[in-house]
PDB file of C-alpha atoms in Angstrom:
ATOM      1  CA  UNK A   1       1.505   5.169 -22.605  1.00 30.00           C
ATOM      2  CA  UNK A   2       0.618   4.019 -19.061  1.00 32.00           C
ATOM      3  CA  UNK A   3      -2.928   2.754 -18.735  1.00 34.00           C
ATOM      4  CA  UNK A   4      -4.988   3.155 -15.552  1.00 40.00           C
ATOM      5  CA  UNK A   5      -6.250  -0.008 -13.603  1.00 39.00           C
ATOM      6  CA  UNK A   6      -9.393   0.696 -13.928  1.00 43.00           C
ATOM      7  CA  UNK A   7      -8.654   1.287 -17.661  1.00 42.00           C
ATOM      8  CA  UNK A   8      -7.102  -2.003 -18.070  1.00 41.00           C
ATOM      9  CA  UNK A   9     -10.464  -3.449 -16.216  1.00 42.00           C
ATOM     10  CA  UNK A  10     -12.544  -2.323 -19.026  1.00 40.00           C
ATOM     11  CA  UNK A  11     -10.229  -2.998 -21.814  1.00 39.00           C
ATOM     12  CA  UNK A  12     -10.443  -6.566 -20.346  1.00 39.00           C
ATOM     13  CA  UNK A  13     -13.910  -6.764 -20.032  1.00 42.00           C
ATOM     14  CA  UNK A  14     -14.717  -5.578 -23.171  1.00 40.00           C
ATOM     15  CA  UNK A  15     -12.710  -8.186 -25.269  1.00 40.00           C
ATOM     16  CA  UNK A  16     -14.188 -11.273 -23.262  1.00 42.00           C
ATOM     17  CA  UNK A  17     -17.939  -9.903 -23.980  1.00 43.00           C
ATOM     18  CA  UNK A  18     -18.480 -11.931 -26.544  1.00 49.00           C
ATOM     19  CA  UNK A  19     -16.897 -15.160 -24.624  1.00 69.00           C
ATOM     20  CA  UNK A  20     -18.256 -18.415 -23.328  1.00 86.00           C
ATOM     21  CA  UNK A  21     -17.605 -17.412 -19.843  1.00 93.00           C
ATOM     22  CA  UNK A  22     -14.302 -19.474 -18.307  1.00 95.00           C
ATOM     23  CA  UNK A  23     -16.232 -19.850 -14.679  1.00 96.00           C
ATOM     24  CA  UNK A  24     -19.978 -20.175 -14.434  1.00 96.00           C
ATOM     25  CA  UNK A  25     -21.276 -20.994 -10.988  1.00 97.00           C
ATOM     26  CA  UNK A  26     -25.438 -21.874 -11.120  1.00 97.00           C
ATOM     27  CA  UNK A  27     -27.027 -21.955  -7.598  1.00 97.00           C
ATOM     28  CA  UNK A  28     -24.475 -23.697  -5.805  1.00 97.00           C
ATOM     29  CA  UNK A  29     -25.243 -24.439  -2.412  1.00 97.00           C
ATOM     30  CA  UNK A  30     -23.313 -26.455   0.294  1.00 97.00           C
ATOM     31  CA  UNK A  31     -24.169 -27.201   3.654  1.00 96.00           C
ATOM     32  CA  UNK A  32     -22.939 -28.863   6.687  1.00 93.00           C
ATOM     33  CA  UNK A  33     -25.432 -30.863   9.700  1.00 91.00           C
ATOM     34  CA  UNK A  34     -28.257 -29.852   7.631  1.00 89.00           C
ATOM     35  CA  UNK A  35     -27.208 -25.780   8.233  1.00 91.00           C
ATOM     36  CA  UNK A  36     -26.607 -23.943   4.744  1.00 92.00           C
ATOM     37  CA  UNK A  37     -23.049 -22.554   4.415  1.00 94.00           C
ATOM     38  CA  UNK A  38     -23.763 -21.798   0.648  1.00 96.00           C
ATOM     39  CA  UNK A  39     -27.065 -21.043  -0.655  1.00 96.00           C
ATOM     40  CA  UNK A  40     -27.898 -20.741  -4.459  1.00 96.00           C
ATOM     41  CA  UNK A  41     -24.954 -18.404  -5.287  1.00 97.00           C
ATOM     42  CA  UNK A  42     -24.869 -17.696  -8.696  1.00 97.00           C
ATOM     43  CA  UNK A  43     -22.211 -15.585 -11.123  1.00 96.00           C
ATOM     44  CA  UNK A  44     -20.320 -15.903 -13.940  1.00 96.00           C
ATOM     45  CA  UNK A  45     -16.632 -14.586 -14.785  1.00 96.00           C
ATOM     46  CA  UNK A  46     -15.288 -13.556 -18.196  1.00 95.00           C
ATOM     47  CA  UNK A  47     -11.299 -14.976 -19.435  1.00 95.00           C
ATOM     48  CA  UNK A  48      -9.266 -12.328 -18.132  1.00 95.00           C
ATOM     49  CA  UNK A  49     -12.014 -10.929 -15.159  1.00 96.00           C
ATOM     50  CA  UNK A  50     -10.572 -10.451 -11.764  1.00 97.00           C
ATOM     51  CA  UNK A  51     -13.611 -11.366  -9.138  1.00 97.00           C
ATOM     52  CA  UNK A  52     -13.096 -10.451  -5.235  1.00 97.00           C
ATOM     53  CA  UNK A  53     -14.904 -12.073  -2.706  1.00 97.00           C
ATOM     54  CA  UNK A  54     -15.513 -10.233   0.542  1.00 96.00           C
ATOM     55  CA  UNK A  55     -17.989 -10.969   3.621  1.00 94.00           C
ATOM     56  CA  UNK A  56     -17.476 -11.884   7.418  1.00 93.00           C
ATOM     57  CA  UNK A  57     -15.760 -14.547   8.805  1.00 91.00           C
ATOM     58  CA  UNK A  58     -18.307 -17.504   8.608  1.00 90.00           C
ATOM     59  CA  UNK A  59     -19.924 -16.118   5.433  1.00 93.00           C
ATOM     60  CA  UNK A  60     -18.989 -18.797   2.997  1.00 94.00           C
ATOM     61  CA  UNK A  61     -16.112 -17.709   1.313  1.00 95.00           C
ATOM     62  CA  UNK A  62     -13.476 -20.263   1.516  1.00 94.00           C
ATOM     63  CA  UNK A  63     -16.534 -22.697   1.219  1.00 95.00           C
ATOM     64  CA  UNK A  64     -17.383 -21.476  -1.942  1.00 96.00           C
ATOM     65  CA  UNK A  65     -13.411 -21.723  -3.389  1.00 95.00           C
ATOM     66  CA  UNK A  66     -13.053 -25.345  -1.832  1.00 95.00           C
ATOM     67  CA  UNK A  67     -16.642 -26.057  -4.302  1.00 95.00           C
ATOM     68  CA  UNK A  68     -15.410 -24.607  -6.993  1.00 95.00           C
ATOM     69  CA  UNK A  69     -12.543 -27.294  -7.114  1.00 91.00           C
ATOM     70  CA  UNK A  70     -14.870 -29.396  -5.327  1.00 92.00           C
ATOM     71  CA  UNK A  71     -12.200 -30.083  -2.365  1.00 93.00           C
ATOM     72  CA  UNK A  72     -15.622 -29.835  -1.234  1.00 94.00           C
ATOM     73  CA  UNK A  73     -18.455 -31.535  -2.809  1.00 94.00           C
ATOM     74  CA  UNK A  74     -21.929 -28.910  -3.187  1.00 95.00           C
ATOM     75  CA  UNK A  75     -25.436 -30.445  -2.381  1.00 96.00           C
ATOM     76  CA  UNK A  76     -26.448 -28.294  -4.956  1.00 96.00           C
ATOM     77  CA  UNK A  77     -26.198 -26.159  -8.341  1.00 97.00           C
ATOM     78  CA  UNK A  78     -23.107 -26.600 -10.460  1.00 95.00           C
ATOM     79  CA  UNK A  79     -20.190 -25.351 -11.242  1.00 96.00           C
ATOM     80  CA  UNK A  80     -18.781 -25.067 -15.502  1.00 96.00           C
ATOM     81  CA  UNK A  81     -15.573 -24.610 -16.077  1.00 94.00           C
ATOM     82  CA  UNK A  82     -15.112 -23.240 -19.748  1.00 93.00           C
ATOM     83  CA  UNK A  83     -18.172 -24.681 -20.692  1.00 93.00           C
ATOM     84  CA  UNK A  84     -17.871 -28.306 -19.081  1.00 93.00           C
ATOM     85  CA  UNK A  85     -19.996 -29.651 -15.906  1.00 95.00           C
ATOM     86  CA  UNK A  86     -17.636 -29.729 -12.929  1.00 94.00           C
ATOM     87  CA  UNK A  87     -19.207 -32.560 -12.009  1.00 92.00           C
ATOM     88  CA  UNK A  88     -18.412 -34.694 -15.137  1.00 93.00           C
ATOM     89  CA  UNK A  89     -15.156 -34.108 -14.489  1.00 92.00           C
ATOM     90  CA  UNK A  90     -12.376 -36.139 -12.486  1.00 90.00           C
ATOM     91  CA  UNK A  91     -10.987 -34.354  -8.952  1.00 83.00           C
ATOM     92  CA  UNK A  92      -7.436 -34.371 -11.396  1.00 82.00           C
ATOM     93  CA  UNK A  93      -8.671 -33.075 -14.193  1.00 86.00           C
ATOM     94  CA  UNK A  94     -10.730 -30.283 -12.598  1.00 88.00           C
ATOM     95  CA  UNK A  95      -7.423 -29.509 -10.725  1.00 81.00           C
ATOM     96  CA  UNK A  96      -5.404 -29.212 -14.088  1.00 83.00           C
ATOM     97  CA  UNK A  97      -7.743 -26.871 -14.948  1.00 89.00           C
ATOM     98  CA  UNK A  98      -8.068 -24.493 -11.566  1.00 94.00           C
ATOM     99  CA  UNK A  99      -4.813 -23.725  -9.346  1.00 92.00           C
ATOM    100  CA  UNK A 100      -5.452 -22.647  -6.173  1.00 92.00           C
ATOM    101  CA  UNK A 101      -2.912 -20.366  -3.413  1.00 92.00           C
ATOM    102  CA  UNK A 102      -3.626 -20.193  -0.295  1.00 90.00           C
ATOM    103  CA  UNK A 103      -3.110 -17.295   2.765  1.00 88.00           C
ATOM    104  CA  UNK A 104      -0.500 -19.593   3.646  1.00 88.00           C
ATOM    105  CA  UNK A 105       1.531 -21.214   1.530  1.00 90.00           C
ATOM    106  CA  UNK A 106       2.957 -24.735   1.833  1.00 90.00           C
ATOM    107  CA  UNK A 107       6.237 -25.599   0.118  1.00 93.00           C
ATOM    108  CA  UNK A 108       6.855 -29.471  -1.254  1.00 92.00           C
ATOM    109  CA  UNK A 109      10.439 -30.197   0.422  1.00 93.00           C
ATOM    110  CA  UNK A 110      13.436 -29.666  -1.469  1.00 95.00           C
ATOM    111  CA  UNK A 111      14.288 -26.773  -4.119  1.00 96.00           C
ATOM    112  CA  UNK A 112      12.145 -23.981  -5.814  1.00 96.00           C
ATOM    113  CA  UNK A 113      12.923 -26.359  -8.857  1.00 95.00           C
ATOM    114  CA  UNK A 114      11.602 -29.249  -6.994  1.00 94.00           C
ATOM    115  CA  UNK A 115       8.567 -27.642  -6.022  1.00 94.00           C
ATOM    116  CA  UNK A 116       8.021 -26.493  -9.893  1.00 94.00           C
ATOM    117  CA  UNK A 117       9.181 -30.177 -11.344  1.00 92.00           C
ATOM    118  CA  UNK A 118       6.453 -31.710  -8.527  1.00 89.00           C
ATOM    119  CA  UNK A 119       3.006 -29.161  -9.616  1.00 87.00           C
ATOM    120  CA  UNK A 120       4.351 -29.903 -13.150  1.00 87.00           C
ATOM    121  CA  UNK A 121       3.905 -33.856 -12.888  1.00 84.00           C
ATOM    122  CA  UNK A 122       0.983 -34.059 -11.083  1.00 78.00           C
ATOM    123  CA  UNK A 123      -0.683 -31.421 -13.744  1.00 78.00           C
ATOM    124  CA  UNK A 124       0.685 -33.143 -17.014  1.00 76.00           C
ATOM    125  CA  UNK A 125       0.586 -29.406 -17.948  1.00 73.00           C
ATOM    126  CA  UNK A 126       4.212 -29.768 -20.159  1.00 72.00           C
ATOM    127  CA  UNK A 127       5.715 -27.368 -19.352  1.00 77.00           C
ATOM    128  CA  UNK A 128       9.592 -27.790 -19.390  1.00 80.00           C
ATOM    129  CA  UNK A 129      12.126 -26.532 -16.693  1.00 81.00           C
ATOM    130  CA  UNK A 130      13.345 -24.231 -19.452  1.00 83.00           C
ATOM    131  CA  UNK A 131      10.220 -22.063 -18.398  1.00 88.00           C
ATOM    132  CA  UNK A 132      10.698 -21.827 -14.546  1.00 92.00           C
ATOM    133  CA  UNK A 133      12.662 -18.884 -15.084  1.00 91.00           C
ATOM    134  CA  UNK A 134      10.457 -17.193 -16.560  1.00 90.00           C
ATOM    135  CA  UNK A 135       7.847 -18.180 -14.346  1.00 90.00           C
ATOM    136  CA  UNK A 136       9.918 -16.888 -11.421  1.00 92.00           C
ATOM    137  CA  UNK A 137      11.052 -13.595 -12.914  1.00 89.00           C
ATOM    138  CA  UNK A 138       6.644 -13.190 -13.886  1.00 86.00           C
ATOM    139  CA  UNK A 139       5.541 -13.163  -9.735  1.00 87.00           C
ATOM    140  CA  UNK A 140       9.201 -10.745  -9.609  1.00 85.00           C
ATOM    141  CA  UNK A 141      10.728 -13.543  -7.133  1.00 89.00           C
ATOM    142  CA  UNK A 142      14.339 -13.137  -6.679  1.00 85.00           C
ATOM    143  CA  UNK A 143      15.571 -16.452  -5.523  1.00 88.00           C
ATOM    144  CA  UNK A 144      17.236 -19.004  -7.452  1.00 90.00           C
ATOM    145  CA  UNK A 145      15.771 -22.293  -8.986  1.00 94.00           C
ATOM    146  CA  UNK A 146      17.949 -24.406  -6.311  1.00 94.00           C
ATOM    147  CA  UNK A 147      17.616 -22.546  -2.999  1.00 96.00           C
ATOM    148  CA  UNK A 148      15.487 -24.650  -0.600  1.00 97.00           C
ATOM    149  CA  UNK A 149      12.020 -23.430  -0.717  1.00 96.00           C
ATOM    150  CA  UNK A 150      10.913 -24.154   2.677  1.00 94.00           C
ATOM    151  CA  UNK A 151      14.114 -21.680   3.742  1.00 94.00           C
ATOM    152  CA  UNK A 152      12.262 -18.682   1.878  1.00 94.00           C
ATOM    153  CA  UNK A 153      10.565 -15.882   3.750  1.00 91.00           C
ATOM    154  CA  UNK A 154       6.683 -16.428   3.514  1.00 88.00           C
ATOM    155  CA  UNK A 155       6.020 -13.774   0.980  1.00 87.00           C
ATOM    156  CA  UNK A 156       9.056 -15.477  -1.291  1.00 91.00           C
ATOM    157  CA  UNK A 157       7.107 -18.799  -0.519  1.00 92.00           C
ATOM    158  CA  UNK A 158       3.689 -16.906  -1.289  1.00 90.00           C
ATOM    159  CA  UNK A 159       5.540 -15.969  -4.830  1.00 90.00           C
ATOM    160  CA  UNK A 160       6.926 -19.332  -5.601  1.00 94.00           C
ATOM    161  CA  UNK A 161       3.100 -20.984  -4.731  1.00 93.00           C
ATOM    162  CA  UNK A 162       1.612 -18.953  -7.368  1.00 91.00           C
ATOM    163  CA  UNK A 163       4.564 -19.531 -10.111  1.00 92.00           C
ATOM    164  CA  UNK A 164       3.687 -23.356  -9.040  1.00 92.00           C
ATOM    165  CA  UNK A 165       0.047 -22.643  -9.906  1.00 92.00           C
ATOM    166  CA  UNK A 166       0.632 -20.988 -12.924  1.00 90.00           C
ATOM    167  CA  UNK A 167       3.355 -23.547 -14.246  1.00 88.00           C
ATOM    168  CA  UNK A 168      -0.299 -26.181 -14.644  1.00 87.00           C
ATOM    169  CA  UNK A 169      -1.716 -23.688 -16.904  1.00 86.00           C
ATOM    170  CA  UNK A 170      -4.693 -23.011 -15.425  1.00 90.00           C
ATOM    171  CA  UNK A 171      -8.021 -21.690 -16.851  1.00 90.00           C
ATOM    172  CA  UNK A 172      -8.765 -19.972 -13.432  1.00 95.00           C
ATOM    173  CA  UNK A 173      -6.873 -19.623 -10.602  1.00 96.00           C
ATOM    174  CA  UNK A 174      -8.641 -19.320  -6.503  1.00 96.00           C
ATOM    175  CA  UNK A 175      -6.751 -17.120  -4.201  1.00 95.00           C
ATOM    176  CA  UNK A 176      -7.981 -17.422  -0.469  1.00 94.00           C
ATOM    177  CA  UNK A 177      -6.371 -14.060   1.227  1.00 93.00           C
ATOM    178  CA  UNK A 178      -2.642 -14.819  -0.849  1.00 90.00           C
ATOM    179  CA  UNK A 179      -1.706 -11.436   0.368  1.00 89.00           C
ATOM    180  CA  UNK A 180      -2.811 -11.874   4.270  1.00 86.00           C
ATOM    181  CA  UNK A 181       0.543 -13.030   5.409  1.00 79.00           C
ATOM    182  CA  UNK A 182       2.410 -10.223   3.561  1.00 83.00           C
ATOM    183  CA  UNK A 183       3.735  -6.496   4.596  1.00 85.00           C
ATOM    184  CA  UNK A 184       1.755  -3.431   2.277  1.00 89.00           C
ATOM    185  CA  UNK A 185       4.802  -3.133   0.203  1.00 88.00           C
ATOM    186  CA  UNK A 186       4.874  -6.975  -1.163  1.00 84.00           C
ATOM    187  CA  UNK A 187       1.141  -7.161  -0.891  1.00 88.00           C
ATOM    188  CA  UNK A 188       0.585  -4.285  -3.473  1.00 91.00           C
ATOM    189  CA  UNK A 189       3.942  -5.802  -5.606  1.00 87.00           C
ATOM    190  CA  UNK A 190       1.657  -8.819  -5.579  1.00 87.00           C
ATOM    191  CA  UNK A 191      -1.280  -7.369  -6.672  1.00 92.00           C
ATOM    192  CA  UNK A 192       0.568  -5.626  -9.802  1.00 91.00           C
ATOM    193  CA  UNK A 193       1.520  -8.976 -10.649  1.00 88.00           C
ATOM    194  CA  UNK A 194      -2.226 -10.034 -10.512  1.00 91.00           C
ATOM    195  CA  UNK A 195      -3.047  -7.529 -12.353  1.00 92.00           C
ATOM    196  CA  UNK A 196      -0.476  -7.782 -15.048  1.00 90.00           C
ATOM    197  CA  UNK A 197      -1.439 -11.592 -15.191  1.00 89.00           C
ATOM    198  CA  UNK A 198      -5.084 -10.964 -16.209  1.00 93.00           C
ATOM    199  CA  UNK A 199      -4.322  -8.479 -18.248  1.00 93.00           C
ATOM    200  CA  UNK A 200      -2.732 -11.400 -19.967  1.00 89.00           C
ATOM    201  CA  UNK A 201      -6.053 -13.360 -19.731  1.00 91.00           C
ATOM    202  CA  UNK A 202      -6.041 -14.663 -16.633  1.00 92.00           C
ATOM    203  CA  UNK A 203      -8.808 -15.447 -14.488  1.00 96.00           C
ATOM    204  CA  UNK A 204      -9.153 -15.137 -10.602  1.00 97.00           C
ATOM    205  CA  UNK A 205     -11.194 -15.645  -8.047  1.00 97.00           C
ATOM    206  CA  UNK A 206      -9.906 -13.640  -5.257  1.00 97.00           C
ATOM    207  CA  UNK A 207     -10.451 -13.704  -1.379  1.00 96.00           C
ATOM    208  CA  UNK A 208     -10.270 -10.941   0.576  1.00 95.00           C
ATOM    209  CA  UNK A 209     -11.010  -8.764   3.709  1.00 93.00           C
ATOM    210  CA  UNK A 210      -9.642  -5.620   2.533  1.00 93.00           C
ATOM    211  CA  UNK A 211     -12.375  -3.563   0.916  1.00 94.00           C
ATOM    212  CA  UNK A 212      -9.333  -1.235  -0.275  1.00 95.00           C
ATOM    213  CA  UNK A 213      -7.790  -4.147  -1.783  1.00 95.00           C
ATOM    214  CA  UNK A 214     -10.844  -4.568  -3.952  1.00 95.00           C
ATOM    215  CA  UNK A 215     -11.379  -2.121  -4.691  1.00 94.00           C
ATOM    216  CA  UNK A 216      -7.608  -1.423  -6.294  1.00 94.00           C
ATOM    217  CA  UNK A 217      -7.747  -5.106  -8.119  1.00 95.00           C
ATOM    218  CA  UNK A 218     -10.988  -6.252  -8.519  1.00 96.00           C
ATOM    219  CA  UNK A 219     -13.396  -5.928 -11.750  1.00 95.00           C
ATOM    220  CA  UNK A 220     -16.693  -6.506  -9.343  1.00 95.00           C
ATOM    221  CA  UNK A 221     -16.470  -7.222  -5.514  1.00 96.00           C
ATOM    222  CA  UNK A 222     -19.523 -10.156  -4.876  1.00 97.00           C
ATOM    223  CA  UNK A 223     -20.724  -9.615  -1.058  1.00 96.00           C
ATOM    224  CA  UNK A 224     -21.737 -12.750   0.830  1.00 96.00           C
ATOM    225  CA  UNK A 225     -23.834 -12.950   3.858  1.00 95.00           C
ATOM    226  CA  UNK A 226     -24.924 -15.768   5.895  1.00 92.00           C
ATOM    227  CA  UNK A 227     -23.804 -17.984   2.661  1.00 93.00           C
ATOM    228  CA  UNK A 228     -25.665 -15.752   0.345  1.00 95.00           C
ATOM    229  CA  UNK A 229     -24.528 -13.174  -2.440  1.00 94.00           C
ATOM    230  CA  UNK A 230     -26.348 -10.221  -1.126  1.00 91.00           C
ATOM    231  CA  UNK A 231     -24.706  -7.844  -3.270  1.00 81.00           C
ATOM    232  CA  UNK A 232     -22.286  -7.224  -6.016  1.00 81.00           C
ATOM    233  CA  UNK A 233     -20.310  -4.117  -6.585  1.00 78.00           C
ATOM    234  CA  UNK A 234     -18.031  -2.909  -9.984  1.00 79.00           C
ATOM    235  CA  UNK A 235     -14.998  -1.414  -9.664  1.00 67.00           C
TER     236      UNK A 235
END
């Protein structure tokens, strides 16, 4: 039997109830010439919880995914990552712990394999080359371990960035528009894979200015404004 999205959604969000949450964010606030860019945002996301984060342009939401891996550093609040301080953390350990694709993605130079081998060392994650397959085949990319990834359409490169991301085992994974650069067809292939990833326990943080887009993927929507959550929606 086929089960709905929004069926899945709930399924999900019933088995983490009972969780320690894998993301909490307490008032975090960052700011920039003394002008708030983030102020006192505040949420929490259950293991397998898909989150979208929607607002204008200059509301705060890449600011807020750059804090939570603290490529920017907040002035205040905190951020707990499966119930440790962010803060008591090192910059690589945090990292090991949250993967990050971006609207565009940037290949290392040299192979798919290559770019897989590289996020692989610098997480310490252990996973073996014997997996990149598998990875590969999971975000339903193609290509073969040794083409040359910088020679890949974007939305191939878009797919081999988030088998990259997964291959550190992350506990939460920040997606900044991954679908921006894509045509509808491979944006809503990417999305199933999303999906099917959280399903799987997964949890994202996702970017977006597509309130359709949400509303298709998303467990809750959080709205920000002027660097403030001014509203959150469920799906």
């Amino acid at each position: 039997m086929t089960v709905a999205p929004n069926e899945q959604r709930s399924a999900r969000q019933g088995a983490s109830s009972g969780d320690r949450p894998v993301l909490s964010v307490e008032r975090l606030s960052y700011e920039v010439g003394g002008v708030r860019v983030l102020n006192e945002v505040s949420f929490a996301l259950a293991r397998g919880e898909l989150v979208a984060v929607m607002g204008a342009s200059g509301s705060g939401k890449t600011t807020l995914l750059k804090c939570l891996n603290r490529l920017l550093e907040p002035v205040g609040g905190r951020v707990v990552l499966d119930g440790l301080d962010s803060a008591s953390m090192s910059p690589v350990e945090l990292r090991r712990g949250v993967g990050m694709v971006w609207q565009v993605p940037l290949m290392f130079a040299g192979s798919v394999r290559a770019n897989l081998s590289r996020a692989v060392e610098l997480s310490g994650s252990g996973v073996d080359e014997t997996a990149f397959s598998a990875l590969l085949q999971r975000v339903a990319f193609g290509g073969g371990l040794d083409v040359d990834a910088r020679h890949l359409s974007v939305g191939e490169q878009q797919r081999v960035s988030i088998a990259r991301a997964l291959a550190c085992q992350p506990l939460l994974l920040l997606c900044d528009e991954p679908t921006a650069a894509l045509d509808h067809d491979n944006a809503l292939r990417l999305e199933a894979t999303f999906r099917e990833l959280c399903a799987d326990g997964m949890t994202v943080v996702w970017v977006t200015h597509d309130a359709a887009q949400a509303e298709r993927i998303a467990d809750r929507t959080l709205i920000l404004a002027g660097g403030a959550l001014r509203d959150t929606r469920t799906s």
